[in-house]
mmCIF file of C-alpha atoms in Angstrom:
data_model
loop_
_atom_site.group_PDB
_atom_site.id
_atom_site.type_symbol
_atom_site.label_atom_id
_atom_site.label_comp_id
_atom_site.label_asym_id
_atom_site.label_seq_id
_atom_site.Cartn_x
_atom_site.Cartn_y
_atom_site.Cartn_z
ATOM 1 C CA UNK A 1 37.968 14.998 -13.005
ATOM 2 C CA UNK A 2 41.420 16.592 -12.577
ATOM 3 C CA UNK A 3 44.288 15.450 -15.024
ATOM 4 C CA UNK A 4 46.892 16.968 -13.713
ATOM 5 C CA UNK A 5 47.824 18.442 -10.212
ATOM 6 C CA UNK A 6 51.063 20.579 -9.984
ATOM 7 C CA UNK A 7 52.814 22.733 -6.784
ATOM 8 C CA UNK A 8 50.362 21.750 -4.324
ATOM 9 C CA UNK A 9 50.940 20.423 -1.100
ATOM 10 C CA UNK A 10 48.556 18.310 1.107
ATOM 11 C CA UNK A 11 48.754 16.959 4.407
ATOM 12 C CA UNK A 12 46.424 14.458 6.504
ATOM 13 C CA UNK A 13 44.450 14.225 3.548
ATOM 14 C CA UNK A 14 42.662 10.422 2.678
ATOM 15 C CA UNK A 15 42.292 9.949 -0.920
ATOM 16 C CA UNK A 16 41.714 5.976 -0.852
ATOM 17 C CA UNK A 17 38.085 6.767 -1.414
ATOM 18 C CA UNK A 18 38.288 8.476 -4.979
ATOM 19 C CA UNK A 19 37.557 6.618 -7.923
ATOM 20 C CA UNK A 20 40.730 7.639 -10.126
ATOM 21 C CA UNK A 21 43.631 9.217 -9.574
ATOM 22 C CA UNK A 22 44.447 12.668 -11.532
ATOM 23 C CA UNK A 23 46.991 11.201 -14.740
ATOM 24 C CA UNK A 24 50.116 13.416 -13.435
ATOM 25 C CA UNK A 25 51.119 14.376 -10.262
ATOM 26 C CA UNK A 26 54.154 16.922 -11.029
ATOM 27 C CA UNK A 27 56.370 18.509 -8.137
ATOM 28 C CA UNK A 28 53.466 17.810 -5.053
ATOM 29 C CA UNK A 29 54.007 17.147 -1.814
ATOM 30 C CA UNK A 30 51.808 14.605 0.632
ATOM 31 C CA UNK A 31 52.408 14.586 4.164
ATOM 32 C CA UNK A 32 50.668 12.003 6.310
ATOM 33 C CA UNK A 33 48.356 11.251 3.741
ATOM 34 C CA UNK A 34 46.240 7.947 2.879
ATOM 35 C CA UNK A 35 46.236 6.560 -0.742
ATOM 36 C CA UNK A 36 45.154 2.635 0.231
ATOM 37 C CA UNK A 37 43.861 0.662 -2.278
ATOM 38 C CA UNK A 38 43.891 3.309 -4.722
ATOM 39 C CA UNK A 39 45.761 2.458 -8.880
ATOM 40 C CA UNK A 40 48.428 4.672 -10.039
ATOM 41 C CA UNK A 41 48.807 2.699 -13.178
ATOM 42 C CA UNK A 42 47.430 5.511 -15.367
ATOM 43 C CA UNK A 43 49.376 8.173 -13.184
ATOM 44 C CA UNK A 44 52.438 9.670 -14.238
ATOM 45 C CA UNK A 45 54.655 10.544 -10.747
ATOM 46 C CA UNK A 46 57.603 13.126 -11.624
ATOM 47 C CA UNK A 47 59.191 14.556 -9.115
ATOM 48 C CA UNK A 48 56.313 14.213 -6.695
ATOM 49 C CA UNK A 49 57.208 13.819 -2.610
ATOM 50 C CA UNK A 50 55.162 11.630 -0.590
ATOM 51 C CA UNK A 51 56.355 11.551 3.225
ATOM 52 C CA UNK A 52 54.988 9.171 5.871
ATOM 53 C CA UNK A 53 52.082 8.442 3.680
ATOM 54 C CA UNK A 54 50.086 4.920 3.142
ATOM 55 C CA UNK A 55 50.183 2.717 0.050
ATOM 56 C CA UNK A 56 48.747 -0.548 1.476
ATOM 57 C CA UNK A 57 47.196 -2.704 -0.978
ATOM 58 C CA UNK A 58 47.417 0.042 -3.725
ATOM 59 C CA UNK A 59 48.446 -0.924 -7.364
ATOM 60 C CA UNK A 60 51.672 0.890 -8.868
ATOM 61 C CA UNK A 61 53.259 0.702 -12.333
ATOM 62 C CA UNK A 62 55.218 2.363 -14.827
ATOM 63 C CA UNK A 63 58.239 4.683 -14.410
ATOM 64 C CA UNK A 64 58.378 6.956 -11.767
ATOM 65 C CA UNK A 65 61.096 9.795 -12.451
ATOM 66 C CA UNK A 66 62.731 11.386 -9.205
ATOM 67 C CA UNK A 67 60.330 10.913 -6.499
ATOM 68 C CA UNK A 68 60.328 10.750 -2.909
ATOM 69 C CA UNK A 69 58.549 8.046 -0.532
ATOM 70 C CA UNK A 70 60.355 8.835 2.695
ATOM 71 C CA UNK A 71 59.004 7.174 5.499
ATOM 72 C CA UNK A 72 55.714 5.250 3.708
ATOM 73 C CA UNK A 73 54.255 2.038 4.162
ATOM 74 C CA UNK A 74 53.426 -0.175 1.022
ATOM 75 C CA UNK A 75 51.893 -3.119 3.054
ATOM 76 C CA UNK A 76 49.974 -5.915 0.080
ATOM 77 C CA UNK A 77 51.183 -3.190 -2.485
ATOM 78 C CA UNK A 78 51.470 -4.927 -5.945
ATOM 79 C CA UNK A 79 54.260 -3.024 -7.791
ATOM 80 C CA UNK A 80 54.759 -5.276 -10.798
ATOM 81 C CA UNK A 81 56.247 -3.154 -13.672
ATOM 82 C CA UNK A 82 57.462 -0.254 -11.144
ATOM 83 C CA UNK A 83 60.741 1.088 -11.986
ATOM 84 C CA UNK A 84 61.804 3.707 -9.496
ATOM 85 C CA UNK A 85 64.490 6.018 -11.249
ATOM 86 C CA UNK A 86 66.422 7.962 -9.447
ATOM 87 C CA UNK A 87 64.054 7.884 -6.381
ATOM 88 C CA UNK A 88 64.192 8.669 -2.237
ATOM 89 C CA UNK A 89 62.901 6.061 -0.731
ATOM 90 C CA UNK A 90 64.633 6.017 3.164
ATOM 91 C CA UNK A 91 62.686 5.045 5.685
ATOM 92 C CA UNK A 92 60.184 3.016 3.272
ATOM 93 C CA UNK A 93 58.785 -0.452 4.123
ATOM 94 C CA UNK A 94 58.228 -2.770 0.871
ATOM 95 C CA UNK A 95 58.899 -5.776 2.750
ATOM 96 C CA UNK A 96 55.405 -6.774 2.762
ATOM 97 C CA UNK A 97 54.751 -6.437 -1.006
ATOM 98 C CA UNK A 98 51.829 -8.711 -3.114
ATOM 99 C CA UNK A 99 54.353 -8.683 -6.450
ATOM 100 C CA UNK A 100 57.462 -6.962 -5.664
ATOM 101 C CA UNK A 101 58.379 -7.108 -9.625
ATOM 102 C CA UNK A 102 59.938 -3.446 -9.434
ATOM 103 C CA UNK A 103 63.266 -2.289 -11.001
ATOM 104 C CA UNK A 104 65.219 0.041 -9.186
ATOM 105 C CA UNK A 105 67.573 2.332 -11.083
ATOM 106 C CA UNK A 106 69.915 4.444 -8.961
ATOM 107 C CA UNK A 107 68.602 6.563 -5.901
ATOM 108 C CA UNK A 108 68.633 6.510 -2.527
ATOM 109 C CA UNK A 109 66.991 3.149 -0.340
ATOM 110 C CA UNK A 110 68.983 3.493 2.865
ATOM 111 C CA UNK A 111 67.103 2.039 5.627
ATOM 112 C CA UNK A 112 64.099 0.691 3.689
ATOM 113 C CA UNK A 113 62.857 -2.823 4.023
ATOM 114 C CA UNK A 114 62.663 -5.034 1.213
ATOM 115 C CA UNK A 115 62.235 -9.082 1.071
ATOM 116 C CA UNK A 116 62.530 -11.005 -1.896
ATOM 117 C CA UNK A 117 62.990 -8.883 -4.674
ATOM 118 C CA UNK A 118 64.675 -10.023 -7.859
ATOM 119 C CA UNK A 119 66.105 -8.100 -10.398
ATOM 120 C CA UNK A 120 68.422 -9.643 -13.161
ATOM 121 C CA UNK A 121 70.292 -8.387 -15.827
ATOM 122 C CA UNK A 122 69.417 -4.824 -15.260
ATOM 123 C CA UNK A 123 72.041 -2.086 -14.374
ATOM 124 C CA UNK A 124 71.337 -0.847 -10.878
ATOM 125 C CA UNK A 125 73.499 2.754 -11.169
ATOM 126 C CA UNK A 126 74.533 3.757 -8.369
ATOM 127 C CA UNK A 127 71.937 2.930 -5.957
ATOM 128 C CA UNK A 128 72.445 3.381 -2.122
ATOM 129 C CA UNK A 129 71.232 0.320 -0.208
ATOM 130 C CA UNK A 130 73.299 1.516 3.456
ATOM 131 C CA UNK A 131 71.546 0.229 6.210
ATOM 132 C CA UNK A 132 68.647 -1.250 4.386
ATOM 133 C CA UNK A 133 67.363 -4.896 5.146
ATOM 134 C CA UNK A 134 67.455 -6.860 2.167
ATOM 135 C CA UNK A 135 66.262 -10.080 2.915
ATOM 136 C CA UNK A 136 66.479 -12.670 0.516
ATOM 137 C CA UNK A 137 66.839 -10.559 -2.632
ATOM 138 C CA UNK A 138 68.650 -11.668 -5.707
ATOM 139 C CA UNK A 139 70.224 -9.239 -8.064
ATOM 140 C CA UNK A 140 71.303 -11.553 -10.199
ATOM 141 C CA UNK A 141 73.524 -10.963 -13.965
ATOM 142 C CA UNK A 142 73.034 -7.240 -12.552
ATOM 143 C CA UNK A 143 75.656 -4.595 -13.078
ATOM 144 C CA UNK A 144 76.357 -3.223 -9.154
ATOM 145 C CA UNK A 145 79.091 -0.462 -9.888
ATOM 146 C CA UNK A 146 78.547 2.042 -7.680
ATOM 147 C CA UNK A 147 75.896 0.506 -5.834
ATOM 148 C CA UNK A 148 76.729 1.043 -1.792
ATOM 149 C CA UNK A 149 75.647 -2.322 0.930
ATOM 150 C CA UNK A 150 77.422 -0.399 3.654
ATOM 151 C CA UNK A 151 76.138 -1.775 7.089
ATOM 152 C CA UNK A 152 72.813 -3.915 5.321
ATOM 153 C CA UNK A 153 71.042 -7.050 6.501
ATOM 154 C CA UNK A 154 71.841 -9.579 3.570
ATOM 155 C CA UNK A 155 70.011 -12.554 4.977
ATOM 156 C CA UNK A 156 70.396 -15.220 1.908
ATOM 157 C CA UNK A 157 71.273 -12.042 -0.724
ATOM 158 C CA UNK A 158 72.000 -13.072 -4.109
ATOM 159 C CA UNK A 159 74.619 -11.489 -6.657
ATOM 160 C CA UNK A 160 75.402 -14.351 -8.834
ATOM 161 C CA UNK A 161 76.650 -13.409 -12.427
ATOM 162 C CA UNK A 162 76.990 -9.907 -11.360
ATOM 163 C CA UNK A 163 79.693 -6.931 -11.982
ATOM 164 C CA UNK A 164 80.489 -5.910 -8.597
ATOM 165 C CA UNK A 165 83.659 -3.609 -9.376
ATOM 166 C CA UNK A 166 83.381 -0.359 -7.277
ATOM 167 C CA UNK A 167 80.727 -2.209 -5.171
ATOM 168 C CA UNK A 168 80.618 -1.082 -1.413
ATOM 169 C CA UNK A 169 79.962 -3.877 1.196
ATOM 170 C CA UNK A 170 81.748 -1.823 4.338
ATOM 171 C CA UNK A 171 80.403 -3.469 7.505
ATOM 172 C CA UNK A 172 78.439 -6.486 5.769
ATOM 173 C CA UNK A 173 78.022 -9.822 6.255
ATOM 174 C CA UNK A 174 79.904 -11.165 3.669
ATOM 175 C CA UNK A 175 78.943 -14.994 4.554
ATOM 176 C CA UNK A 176 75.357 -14.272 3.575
ATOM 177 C CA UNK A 177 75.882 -13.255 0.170
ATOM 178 C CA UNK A 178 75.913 -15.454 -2.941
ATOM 179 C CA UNK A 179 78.806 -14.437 -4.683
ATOM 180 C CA UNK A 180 79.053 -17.586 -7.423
ATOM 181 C CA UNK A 181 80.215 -16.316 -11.167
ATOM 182 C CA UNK A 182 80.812 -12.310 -10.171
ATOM 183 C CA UNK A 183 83.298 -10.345 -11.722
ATOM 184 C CA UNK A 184 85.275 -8.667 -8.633
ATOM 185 C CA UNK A 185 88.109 -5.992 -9.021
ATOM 186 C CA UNK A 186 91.229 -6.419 -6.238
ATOM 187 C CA UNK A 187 89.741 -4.019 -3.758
ATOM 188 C CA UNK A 188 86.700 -6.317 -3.075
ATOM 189 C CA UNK A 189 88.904 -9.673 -3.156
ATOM 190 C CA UNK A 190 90.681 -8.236 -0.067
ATOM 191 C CA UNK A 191 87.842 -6.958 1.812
ATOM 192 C CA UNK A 192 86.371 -10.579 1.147
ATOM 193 C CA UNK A 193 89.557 -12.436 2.059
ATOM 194 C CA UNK A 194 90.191 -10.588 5.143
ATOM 195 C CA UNK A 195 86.226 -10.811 6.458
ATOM 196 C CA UNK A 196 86.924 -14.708 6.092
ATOM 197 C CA UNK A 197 89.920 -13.968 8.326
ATOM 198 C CA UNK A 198 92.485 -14.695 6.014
ATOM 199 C CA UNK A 199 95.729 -12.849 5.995
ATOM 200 C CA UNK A 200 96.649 -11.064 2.632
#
C-alpha cells in the first residue's frame, strides 16, 4: 500500500472503492474525481487541491493545512474534528453534512454552503465568508476580526459573545443576525444603526 503520494495529478479517477487511503497526500491535484464513502482520518492533507470532486458520505478529521476543495460536494460527510486552516473552499457544498463539528481557521469560503455549524470560542482569523449561505450557524464567544460577511445569506446566524471589531457585514442582512453580548467598534455601530434606518 502507498503511504505517501506527492506531485501527482489525477483526473476522473474513482477511488471510493479502495480499502485505505495513502497516510499523506502532499501538493496533488484531483480533478473530477470520486472519493465517496472513503476515511481520511489517518490521512494527512497538506497543501493538496481537490476541484469538483465528491466527498459524499466520506469520513474526515484532523487538521488539514492549506488545501483546496473548490467546487466539491460533501453530501452525509461526517467532518467531526475537521479543522480547515487556511483552506479554499469556494464553490463547496457542506450544507448537507452528517456532523458538521469542523473548525474553520482563516481561508477562503466565499460562495460555499453551510447549515448549522457551530463554532464557539475559537478565533476564526480572517476568514472570507462573501457570498456564502450560512444558514443557521452560530459562531458564538468567537473572535471575528477580520472575518468578511460581505453580501451572505444569514438566515437565523448567531454571533453572540463575539469580538466583531474589523468585522465586514457590507450588503447583509443585519436583522437576521444575533448580535446579543458582542463587542462592536464605532464603524460597525453605524453600519448597524443606519441598516435599521436610523439617522446618525
Amino acid at each position: 500500500m502507498l503511504t505517501t503520494i506527492e506531485n501527482r495529478d489525477y483526473s476522473n479517477e474513482n477511488f471510493s472503492d479502495i480499502e485505505v487511503m495513502p497516510e499523506k497526500l502532499g501538493r496533488v491535484r484531483f480533478t473530477d474525481c470520486r472519493f465517496n464513502s472513503l476515511s481520511f482520518l489517518d490521512t494527512v492533507l497538506d497543501g493538496t487541491v481537490f476541484e469538483n470532486c465528491s466527498f459524499d458520505f466520506t469520513r474526515i478529521g484532523g487538521k488539514l493545512n492549506h488545501c483546496a476543495f473548490l467546487n466539491c460536494s460533501f453530501r452525509y460527510a461526517n467532518l467531526l474534528g475537521a479543522e480547515f486552516d487556511g483552506c479554499k473552499m469556494t464553490g463547496s457544498n457542506l450544507a448537507e453534512l452528517t456532523n458538521p463539528g469542523y473548525l474553520i481557521s482563516g481561508g477562503d469560503w466565499s460562495y460555499t454552503e453551510i447549515a448549522k455549524l457551530a463554532i464557539k470560542k475559537h478565533d476564526l482569523g480572517s476568514v472570507n465568508f462573501t457570498g456564502a449561505n450560512l444558514f443557521e450557524c452560530r459562531f458564538e464567544g468567537c473572535r471575528l476580526g477580520g472575518v468578511r460577511f460581505d453580501n451572505a445569506v444569514v438566515n437565523r446566524m448567531s454571533l453572540k459573545n463575539s469580538d466583531i471589531a474589523g468585522t465586514s457585514f457590507a450588503f447583509v442582512n443585519m436583522g437576521q443576525i444575533d448580535f446579543k453580548g458582542c463587542t462592536a467598534d464605532l464603524d460597525f455601530a453605524v453600519a448597524f444603526t443606519r441598516a435599521h434606518g436610523i439617522k446618525v
